[in-house]
Amino acid sequence: MAFRSLVVRSATLCRRAMATEVSSNTFPLTFGSPNKSIHDGSHVKQVDIPSTTGHFGILPNHVPTIAALLPGVVSIQTEAGDVQKFFVSSGTAQIHPDSTVMIQAEEICDLGDIDVNAARSGLEAAQSKLASASSEVDKAAAQIEVDVYQSMVASV
């Protein structure tokens, strides 16, 4: 009997099902960083995010998921159909069973605010730091910097 109860609970916990509580073609999005709020429950049609498991799109009724963000572009299609693009350095995305989506980023900037020449200069400096880093901690910090600048250059 105890085994049967454990199996039933495990199956319930492990089940990945589509969210079913939303009936429209939009979902509420909360998107921000410690210093900036972009959306606070705004209804949007789609969000595309760069994650450690690959880039993917979020639509209403998406499977509940938690994802770690990579440096890259978050693209948001608003309820009106406009597309907003932002660069994020890192963060997390949570898609809840009720189709609400929360994206918290370390840093966010409007894609149009990126100066490609400054990003290239930053990339060169970061690559120099990486090449001259002696400790594992310095190498890891420099590699993160290289990854962010490479993503910035690629995004514009």
Short mmCIF file of N, CA and C in Angstrom, two decimals:
data_model
loop_
_atom_site.label_atom_id
_atom_site.label_comp_id
_atom_site.label_asym_id
_atom_site.label_seq_id
_atom_site.Cartn_x
_atom_site.Cartn_y
_atom_site.Cartn_z
N MET A 1 0.81 -1.18 0.00
CA MET A 1 0.00 0.00 0.00
C MET A 1 0.87 1.27 0.00
N ALA A 2 1.93 1.25 0.81
CA ALA A 2 2.82 2.41 0.86
C ALA A 2 3.50 2.61 -0.48
N PHE A 3 3.88 1.52 -1.14
CA PHE A 3 4.52 1.62 -2.45
C PHE A 3 3.56 2.23 -3.46
N ARG A 4 2.32 1.81 -3.43
CA ARG A 4 1.31 2.33 -4.37
C ARG A 4 1.12 3.83 -4.16
N SER A 5 1.06 4.25 -2.93
CA SER A 5 0.92 5.68 -2.61
C SER A 5 2.12 6.46 -3.13
N LEU A 6 3.32 5.91 -2.96
CA LEU A 6 4.53 6.57 -3.44
C LEU A 6 4.52 6.68 -4.96
N VAL A 7 4.09 5.64 -5.65
CA VAL A 7 4.04 5.66 -7.11
C VAL A 7 3.05 6.71 -7.59
N VAL A 8 1.90 6.79 -6.96
CA VAL A 8 0.89 7.76 -7.36
C VAL A 8 1.41 9.18 -7.15
N ARG A 9 2.04 9.44 -6.00
CA ARG A 9 2.59 10.77 -5.75
C ARG A 9 3.73 11.10 -6.70
N SER A 10 4.60 10.14 -6.99
CA SER A 10 5.70 10.36 -7.92
C SER A 10 5.19 10.68 -9.31
N ALA A 11 4.19 9.95 -9.75
CA ALA A 11 3.62 10.20 -11.07
C ALA A 11 3.02 11.59 -11.14
N THR A 12 2.37 12.01 -10.06
CA THR A 12 1.78 13.34 -10.03
C THR A 12 2.86 14.40 -10.07
N LEU A 13 3.93 14.21 -9.32
CA LEU A 13 5.01 15.19 -9.29
C LEU A 13 5.77 15.26 -10.59
N CYS A 14 5.94 14.15 -11.25
CA CYS A 14 6.75 14.09 -12.46
C CYS A 14 5.97 14.43 -13.72
N ARG A 15 4.66 14.47 -13.65
CA ARG A 15 3.84 14.73 -14.84
C ARG A 15 4.10 16.13 -15.36
N ARG A 16 4.37 16.24 -16.64
CA ARG A 16 4.52 17.53 -17.29
C ARG A 16 3.33 17.70 -18.21
N ALA A 17 2.49 18.62 -17.88
CA ALA A 17 1.28 18.82 -18.66
C ALA A 17 1.19 20.26 -19.13
N MET A 18 0.44 20.47 -20.18
CA MET A 18 0.20 21.81 -20.67
C MET A 18 -0.61 22.58 -19.62
N ALA A 19 -0.32 23.87 -19.52
CA ALA A 19 -1.14 24.71 -18.66
C ALA A 19 -2.52 24.82 -19.28
N THR A 20 -3.54 24.77 -18.47
CA THR A 20 -4.89 24.73 -19.03
C THR A 20 -5.79 25.85 -18.54
N GLU A 21 -5.29 26.72 -17.71
CA GLU A 21 -6.17 27.72 -17.11
C GLU A 21 -6.32 28.99 -17.96
N VAL A 22 -5.62 29.10 -19.07
CA VAL A 22 -5.71 30.28 -19.90
C VAL A 22 -6.48 29.94 -21.16
N SER A 23 -7.46 30.76 -21.50
CA SER A 23 -8.26 30.46 -22.67
C SER A 23 -8.04 31.45 -23.79
N SER A 24 -7.25 32.49 -23.56
CA SER A 24 -7.03 33.49 -24.60
C SER A 24 -5.73 33.21 -25.34
N ASN A 25 -5.39 34.10 -26.24
CA ASN A 25 -4.14 33.93 -26.99
C ASN A 25 -3.02 34.78 -26.40
N THR A 26 -3.18 35.21 -25.15
CA THR A 26 -2.13 35.96 -24.46
C THR A 26 -1.90 35.36 -23.08
N PHE A 27 -0.84 35.81 -22.43
CA PHE A 27 -0.55 35.38 -21.07
C PHE A 27 0.13 36.54 -20.34
N PRO A 28 0.02 36.58 -19.01
CA PRO A 28 0.64 37.66 -18.25
C PRO A 28 2.16 37.44 -18.09
N LEU A 29 2.91 38.51 -18.36
CA LEU A 29 4.37 38.48 -18.26
C LEU A 29 4.85 39.49 -17.24
N THR A 30 5.72 39.02 -16.36
CA THR A 30 6.47 39.91 -15.47
C THR A 30 7.93 39.77 -15.87
N PHE A 31 8.55 40.87 -16.25
CA PHE A 31 9.91 40.86 -16.77
C PHE A 31 10.66 42.05 -16.19
N GLY A 32 11.76 41.77 -15.52
CA GLY A 32 12.51 42.87 -14.93
C GLY A 32 13.86 42.43 -14.39
N SER A 33 14.53 43.39 -13.80
CA SER A 33 15.83 43.18 -13.17
C SER A 33 15.77 43.88 -11.82
N PRO A 34 16.84 43.79 -11.03
CA PRO A 34 16.82 44.50 -9.74
C PRO A 34 16.63 46.02 -9.89
N ASN A 35 17.01 46.55 -11.06
CA ASN A 35 16.95 48.00 -11.24
C ASN A 35 15.90 48.49 -12.23
N LYS A 36 15.20 47.57 -12.89
CA LYS A 36 14.29 47.99 -13.95
C LYS A 36 13.14 47.00 -14.08
N SER A 37 11.93 47.55 -14.24
CA SER A 37 10.77 46.72 -14.51
C SER A 37 10.29 47.02 -15.93
N ILE A 38 10.26 45.99 -16.77
CA ILE A 38 9.83 46.17 -18.15
C ILE A 38 8.34 45.86 -18.29
N HIS A 39 7.92 44.73 -17.78
CA HIS A 39 6.51 44.32 -17.79
C HIS A 39 6.14 43.86 -16.39
N ASP A 40 4.97 44.24 -15.95
CA ASP A 40 4.48 43.83 -14.64
C ASP A 40 3.07 43.27 -14.78
N GLY A 41 3.00 42.04 -15.27
CA GLY A 41 1.71 41.40 -15.48
C GLY A 41 1.06 41.77 -16.80
N SER A 42 1.81 42.41 -17.70
CA SER A 42 1.27 42.78 -19.01
C SER A 42 0.94 41.53 -19.80
N HIS A 43 -0.16 41.57 -20.55
CA HIS A 43 -0.52 40.43 -21.39
C HIS A 43 0.24 40.52 -22.71
N VAL A 44 0.90 39.42 -23.07
CA VAL A 44 1.69 39.35 -24.30
C VAL A 44 1.31 38.08 -25.06
N LYS A 45 1.66 38.05 -26.34
CA LYS A 45 1.34 36.89 -27.18
C LYS A 45 2.43 35.83 -27.17
N GLN A 46 3.71 36.28 -27.14
CA GLN A 46 4.82 35.33 -27.21
C GLN A 46 6.08 35.97 -26.63
N VAL A 47 6.93 35.14 -26.05
CA VAL A 47 8.24 35.56 -25.56
C VAL A 47 9.25 34.52 -26.03
N ASP A 48 10.35 34.97 -26.61
CA ASP A 48 11.45 34.08 -27.00
C ASP A 48 12.63 34.39 -26.09
N ILE A 49 13.22 33.33 -25.53
CA ILE A 49 14.32 33.52 -24.57
C ILE A 49 15.52 32.65 -24.92
N PRO A 50 16.73 33.13 -24.56
CA PRO A 50 17.93 32.31 -24.69
C PRO A 50 18.18 31.59 -23.37
N SER A 51 18.18 30.27 -23.38
CA SER A 51 18.37 29.53 -22.13
C SER A 51 19.50 28.51 -22.28
N THR A 52 19.88 27.96 -21.15
CA THR A 52 20.96 26.96 -21.16
C THR A 52 20.54 25.68 -21.87
N THR A 53 19.24 25.48 -22.05
CA THR A 53 18.76 24.29 -22.77
C THR A 53 18.40 24.62 -24.21
N GLY A 54 18.74 25.81 -24.66
CA GLY A 54 18.47 26.24 -26.03
C GLY A 54 17.52 27.43 -26.04
N HIS A 55 17.46 28.09 -27.18
CA HIS A 55 16.51 29.20 -27.34
C HIS A 55 15.13 28.60 -27.56
N PHE A 56 14.13 29.17 -26.88
CA PHE A 56 12.78 28.66 -27.11
C PHE A 56 11.75 29.75 -26.95
N GLY A 57 10.59 29.50 -27.57
CA GLY A 57 9.50 30.44 -27.51
C GLY A 57 8.47 30.00 -26.49
N ILE A 58 7.86 30.99 -25.86
CA ILE A 58 6.82 30.74 -24.87
C ILE A 58 5.51 31.29 -25.42
N LEU A 59 4.52 30.45 -25.48
CA LEU A 59 3.18 30.82 -25.93
C LEU A 59 2.19 30.50 -24.81
N PRO A 60 0.94 30.99 -24.91
CA PRO A 60 -0.05 30.60 -23.89
C PRO A 60 -0.13 29.08 -23.79
N ASN A 61 -0.38 28.58 -22.61
CA ASN A 61 -0.50 27.15 -22.33
C ASN A 61 0.81 26.38 -22.46
N HIS A 62 1.93 27.06 -22.32
CA HIS A 62 3.24 26.40 -22.39
C HIS A 62 3.40 25.45 -21.22
N VAL A 63 4.17 24.43 -21.40
CA VAL A 63 4.48 23.49 -20.34
C VAL A 63 5.19 24.25 -19.21
N PRO A 64 4.79 24.05 -17.96
CA PRO A 64 5.49 24.70 -16.85
C PRO A 64 6.98 24.35 -16.86
N THR A 65 7.81 25.36 -16.73
CA THR A 65 9.25 25.19 -16.88
C THR A 65 9.99 26.22 -16.04
N ILE A 66 11.19 25.85 -15.63
CA ILE A 66 12.14 26.81 -15.05
C ILE A 66 13.39 26.72 -15.92
N ALA A 67 13.89 27.88 -16.36
CA ALA A 67 15.06 27.89 -17.23
C ALA A 67 16.05 28.95 -16.77
N ALA A 68 17.33 28.63 -16.89
CA ALA A 68 18.40 29.60 -16.63
C ALA A 68 18.68 30.32 -17.95
N LEU A 69 18.74 31.64 -17.88
CA LEU A 69 18.98 32.44 -19.08
C LEU A 69 20.47 32.55 -19.39
N LEU A 70 20.78 32.53 -20.66
CA LEU A 70 22.12 32.82 -21.15
C LEU A 70 22.14 34.28 -21.60
N PRO A 71 23.33 34.86 -21.76
CA PRO A 71 23.36 36.20 -22.35
C PRO A 71 22.76 36.14 -23.76
N GLY A 72 21.87 37.06 -24.05
CA GLY A 72 21.25 37.07 -25.37
C GLY A 72 20.01 37.93 -25.40
N VAL A 73 19.23 37.76 -26.46
CA VAL A 73 18.07 38.61 -26.72
C VAL A 73 16.79 37.94 -26.25
N VAL A 74 16.01 38.69 -25.47
CA VAL A 74 14.66 38.30 -25.11
C VAL A 74 13.75 39.11 -26.03
N SER A 75 12.92 38.41 -26.78
CA SER A 75 12.02 39.05 -27.74
C SER A 75 10.59 38.86 -27.25
N ILE A 76 9.84 39.97 -27.18
CA ILE A 76 8.48 39.93 -26.65
C ILE A 76 7.52 40.46 -27.70
N GLN A 77 6.52 39.63 -28.04
CA GLN A 77 5.46 40.09 -28.93
C GLN A 77 4.30 40.53 -28.05
N THR A 78 3.99 41.82 -28.09
CA THR A 78 2.95 42.38 -27.23
C THR A 78 1.56 41.98 -27.71
N GLU A 79 0.59 42.30 -26.89
CA GLU A 79 -0.80 42.01 -27.24
C GLU A 79 -1.20 42.72 -28.54
N ALA A 80 -0.61 43.90 -28.79
CA ALA A 80 -0.91 44.67 -30.00
C ALA A 80 -0.16 44.13 -31.22
N GLY A 81 0.79 43.20 -31.00
CA GLY A 81 1.54 42.63 -32.10
C GLY A 81 2.91 43.24 -32.31
N ASP A 82 3.25 44.28 -31.54
CA ASP A 82 4.58 44.89 -31.64
C ASP A 82 5.61 43.94 -31.05
N VAL A 83 6.85 44.03 -31.53
CA VAL A 83 7.92 43.19 -31.00
C VAL A 83 8.93 44.08 -30.28
N GLN A 84 9.20 43.73 -29.02
CA GLN A 84 10.19 44.43 -28.21
C GLN A 84 11.37 43.50 -28.01
N LYS A 85 12.59 44.05 -28.17
CA LYS A 85 13.78 43.22 -28.00
C LYS A 85 14.69 43.84 -26.95
N PHE A 86 15.13 42.96 -26.03
CA PHE A 86 16.00 43.38 -24.94
C PHE A 86 17.18 42.43 -24.83
N PHE A 87 18.33 42.96 -24.45
CA PHE A 87 19.49 42.12 -24.18
C PHE A 87 19.52 41.85 -22.68
N VAL A 88 19.72 40.57 -22.31
CA VAL A 88 19.87 40.20 -20.91
C VAL A 88 21.23 39.54 -20.72
N SER A 89 21.82 39.78 -19.57
CA SER A 89 23.14 39.19 -19.29
C SER A 89 23.03 37.78 -18.74
N SER A 90 21.99 37.53 -17.95
CA SER A 90 21.74 36.23 -17.34
C SER A 90 20.45 36.35 -16.54
N GLY A 91 20.02 35.26 -15.94
CA GLY A 91 18.82 35.32 -15.12
C GLY A 91 18.06 34.01 -15.14
N THR A 92 16.77 34.09 -14.80
CA THR A 92 15.93 32.90 -14.79
C THR A 92 14.57 33.24 -15.41
N ALA A 93 13.94 32.19 -15.93
CA ALA A 93 12.58 32.31 -16.45
C ALA A 93 11.76 31.20 -15.81
N GLN A 94 10.56 31.55 -15.39
CA GLN A 94 9.66 30.57 -14.78
C GLN A 94 8.32 30.66 -15.50
N ILE A 95 7.87 29.51 -16.00
CA ILE A 95 6.57 29.42 -16.64
C ILE A 95 5.71 28.59 -15.70
N HIS A 96 4.66 29.20 -15.19
CA HIS A 96 3.82 28.58 -14.17
C HIS A 96 2.64 27.83 -14.80
N PRO A 97 2.05 26.88 -14.06
CA PRO A 97 0.91 26.11 -14.59
C PRO A 97 -0.28 26.98 -15.01
N ASP A 98 -0.43 28.17 -14.43
CA ASP A 98 -1.54 29.05 -14.82
C ASP A 98 -1.18 29.95 -16.00
N SER A 99 -0.06 29.65 -16.67
CA SER A 99 0.45 30.36 -17.84
C SER A 99 1.06 31.71 -17.54
N THR A 100 1.20 32.08 -16.27
CA THR A 100 1.93 33.31 -15.98
C THR A 100 3.42 33.03 -16.18
N VAL A 101 4.13 34.05 -16.65
CA VAL A 101 5.56 33.91 -16.92
C VAL A 101 6.29 35.01 -16.17
N MET A 102 7.36 34.61 -15.49
CA MET A 102 8.21 35.57 -14.78
C MET A 102 9.63 35.41 -15.30
N ILE A 103 10.21 36.52 -15.74
CA ILE A 103 11.60 36.51 -16.19
C ILE A 103 12.35 37.55 -15.37
N GLN A 104 13.35 37.07 -14.62
CA GLN A 104 14.19 37.96 -13.83
C GLN A 104 15.59 37.91 -14.43
N ALA A 105 16.11 39.07 -14.79
CA ALA A 105 17.44 39.14 -15.39
C ALA A 105 18.37 39.93 -14.48
N GLU A 106 19.64 39.57 -14.52
CA GLU A 106 20.65 40.34 -13.78
C GLU A 106 20.70 41.77 -14.30
N GLU A 107 20.81 41.89 -15.62
CA GLU A 107 20.86 43.19 -16.28
C GLU A 107 20.04 43.13 -17.56
N ILE A 108 19.36 44.23 -17.87
CA ILE A 108 18.54 44.33 -19.08
C ILE A 108 18.87 45.65 -19.76
N CYS A 109 18.98 45.61 -21.08
CA CYS A 109 19.03 46.87 -21.83
C CYS A 109 18.26 46.69 -23.14
N ASP A 110 17.67 47.78 -23.58
CA ASP A 110 16.98 47.77 -24.86
C ASP A 110 18.01 47.46 -25.94
N LEU A 111 17.66 46.60 -26.86
CA LEU A 111 18.61 46.19 -27.90
C LEU A 111 19.15 47.39 -28.67
N GLY A 112 18.31 48.39 -28.88
CA GLY A 112 18.74 49.58 -29.61
C GLY A 112 19.75 50.43 -28.87
N ASP A 113 19.92 50.20 -27.57
CA ASP A 113 20.87 50.98 -26.77
C ASP A 113 22.28 50.41 -26.80
N ILE A 114 22.47 49.27 -27.44
CA ILE A 114 23.81 48.66 -27.47
C ILE A 114 24.66 49.34 -28.53
N ASP A 115 25.82 49.82 -28.12
CA ASP A 115 26.81 50.40 -29.04
C ASP A 115 27.72 49.26 -29.48
N VAL A 116 27.61 48.85 -30.73
CA VAL A 116 28.36 47.70 -31.22
C VAL A 116 29.86 47.92 -31.13
N ASN A 117 30.33 49.15 -31.34
CA ASN A 117 31.77 49.42 -31.24
C ASN A 117 32.25 49.28 -29.79
N ALA A 118 31.45 49.77 -28.85
CA ALA A 118 31.82 49.62 -27.44
C ALA A 118 31.79 48.15 -27.04
N ALA A 119 30.82 47.38 -27.58
CA ALA A 119 30.75 45.95 -27.28
C ALA A 119 31.96 45.22 -27.85
N ARG A 120 32.38 45.58 -29.04
CA ARG A 120 33.58 44.96 -29.63
C ARG A 120 34.82 45.28 -28.81
N SER A 121 34.94 46.53 -28.37
CA SER A 121 36.08 46.92 -27.53
C SER A 121 36.06 46.16 -26.22
N GLY A 122 34.88 46.02 -25.63
CA GLY A 122 34.75 45.26 -24.40
C GLY A 122 35.11 43.81 -24.60
N LEU A 123 34.74 43.25 -25.75
CA LEU A 123 35.08 41.86 -26.06
C LEU A 123 36.60 41.69 -26.17
N GLU A 124 37.25 42.60 -26.84
CA GLU A 124 38.72 42.52 -26.95
C GLU A 124 39.38 42.59 -25.58
N ALA A 125 38.91 43.50 -24.75
CA ALA A 125 39.47 43.63 -23.39
C ALA A 125 39.22 42.36 -22.58
N ALA A 126 38.02 41.80 -22.70
CA ALA A 126 37.69 40.58 -21.97
C ALA A 126 38.54 39.40 -22.45
N GLN A 127 38.76 39.31 -23.75
CA GLN A 127 39.61 38.25 -24.29
C GLN A 127 41.04 38.38 -23.81
N SER A 128 41.53 39.61 -23.67
CA SER A 128 42.87 39.84 -23.12
C SER A 128 42.94 39.40 -21.65
N LYS A 129 41.90 39.74 -20.90
CA LYS A 129 41.84 39.31 -19.50
C LYS A 129 41.87 37.79 -19.40
N LEU A 130 41.10 37.15 -20.28
CA LEU A 130 41.04 35.69 -20.27
C LEU A 130 42.41 35.09 -20.59
N ALA A 131 43.08 35.66 -21.58
CA ALA A 131 44.39 35.14 -21.99
C ALA A 131 45.44 35.30 -20.89
N SER A 132 45.31 36.35 -20.09
CA SER A 132 46.31 36.60 -19.06
C SER A 132 45.89 36.13 -17.67
N ALA A 133 44.71 35.59 -17.54
CA ALA A 133 44.23 35.15 -16.22
C ALA A 133 45.07 33.97 -15.72
N SER A 134 45.45 34.04 -14.46
CA SER A 134 46.29 32.98 -13.91
C SER A 134 45.52 32.02 -13.00
N SER A 135 44.57 32.52 -12.26
CA SER A 135 43.82 31.63 -11.37
C SER A 135 42.54 31.15 -12.05
N GLU A 136 41.99 30.07 -11.54
CA GLU A 136 40.75 29.53 -12.10
C GLU A 136 39.59 30.51 -11.91
N VAL A 137 39.60 31.23 -10.78
CA VAL A 137 38.55 32.22 -10.52
C VAL A 137 38.63 33.36 -11.53
N ASP A 138 39.84 33.85 -11.80
CA ASP A 138 40.02 34.92 -12.78
C ASP A 138 39.64 34.45 -14.18
N LYS A 139 39.98 33.21 -14.51
CA LYS A 139 39.62 32.65 -15.82
C LYS A 139 38.11 32.55 -15.96
N ALA A 140 37.43 32.09 -14.92
CA ALA A 140 35.97 31.95 -14.97
C ALA A 140 35.30 33.31 -15.12
N ALA A 141 35.77 34.30 -14.36
CA ALA A 141 35.19 35.65 -14.45
C ALA A 141 35.41 36.24 -15.83
N ALA A 142 36.61 36.06 -16.38
CA ALA A 142 36.91 36.58 -17.71
C ALA A 142 36.09 35.86 -18.78
N GLN A 143 35.87 34.56 -18.61
CA GLN A 143 35.08 33.80 -19.59
C GLN A 143 33.63 34.28 -19.60
N ILE A 144 33.09 34.58 -18.43
CA ILE A 144 31.72 35.12 -18.36
C ILE A 144 31.65 36.44 -19.11
N GLU A 145 32.65 37.29 -18.89
CA GLU A 145 32.69 38.58 -19.57
C GLU A 145 32.78 38.39 -21.09
N VAL A 146 33.61 37.46 -21.54
CA VAL A 146 33.72 37.16 -22.97
C VAL A 146 32.38 36.69 -23.52
N ASP A 147 31.71 35.79 -22.81
CA ASP A 147 30.42 35.27 -23.27
C ASP A 147 29.38 36.37 -23.42
N VAL A 148 29.34 37.28 -22.45
CA VAL A 148 28.36 38.37 -22.51
C VAL A 148 28.66 39.29 -23.69
N TYR A 149 29.92 39.69 -23.84
CA TYR A 149 30.26 40.59 -24.95
C TYR A 149 30.07 39.92 -26.31
N GLN A 150 30.39 38.64 -26.42
CA GLN A 150 30.16 37.93 -27.69
C GLN A 150 28.67 37.94 -28.03
N SER A 151 27.84 37.70 -27.04
CA SER A 151 26.39 37.72 -27.27
C SER A 151 25.89 39.10 -27.63
N MET A 152 26.46 40.13 -27.01
CA MET A 152 26.07 41.50 -27.35
C MET A 152 26.41 41.82 -28.80
N VAL A 153 27.63 41.49 -29.20
CA VAL A 153 28.06 41.76 -30.58
C VAL A 153 27.17 40.99 -31.56
N ALA A 154 26.87 39.75 -31.25
CA ALA A 154 26.04 38.93 -32.14
C ALA A 154 24.60 39.43 -32.20
N SER A 155 24.13 40.11 -31.17
CA SER A 155 22.72 40.52 -31.12
C SER A 155 22.42 41.77 -31.91
N VAL A 156 23.44 42.56 -32.24
CA VAL A 156 23.17 43.82 -32.98
C VAL A 156 23.60 43.75 -34.42
#
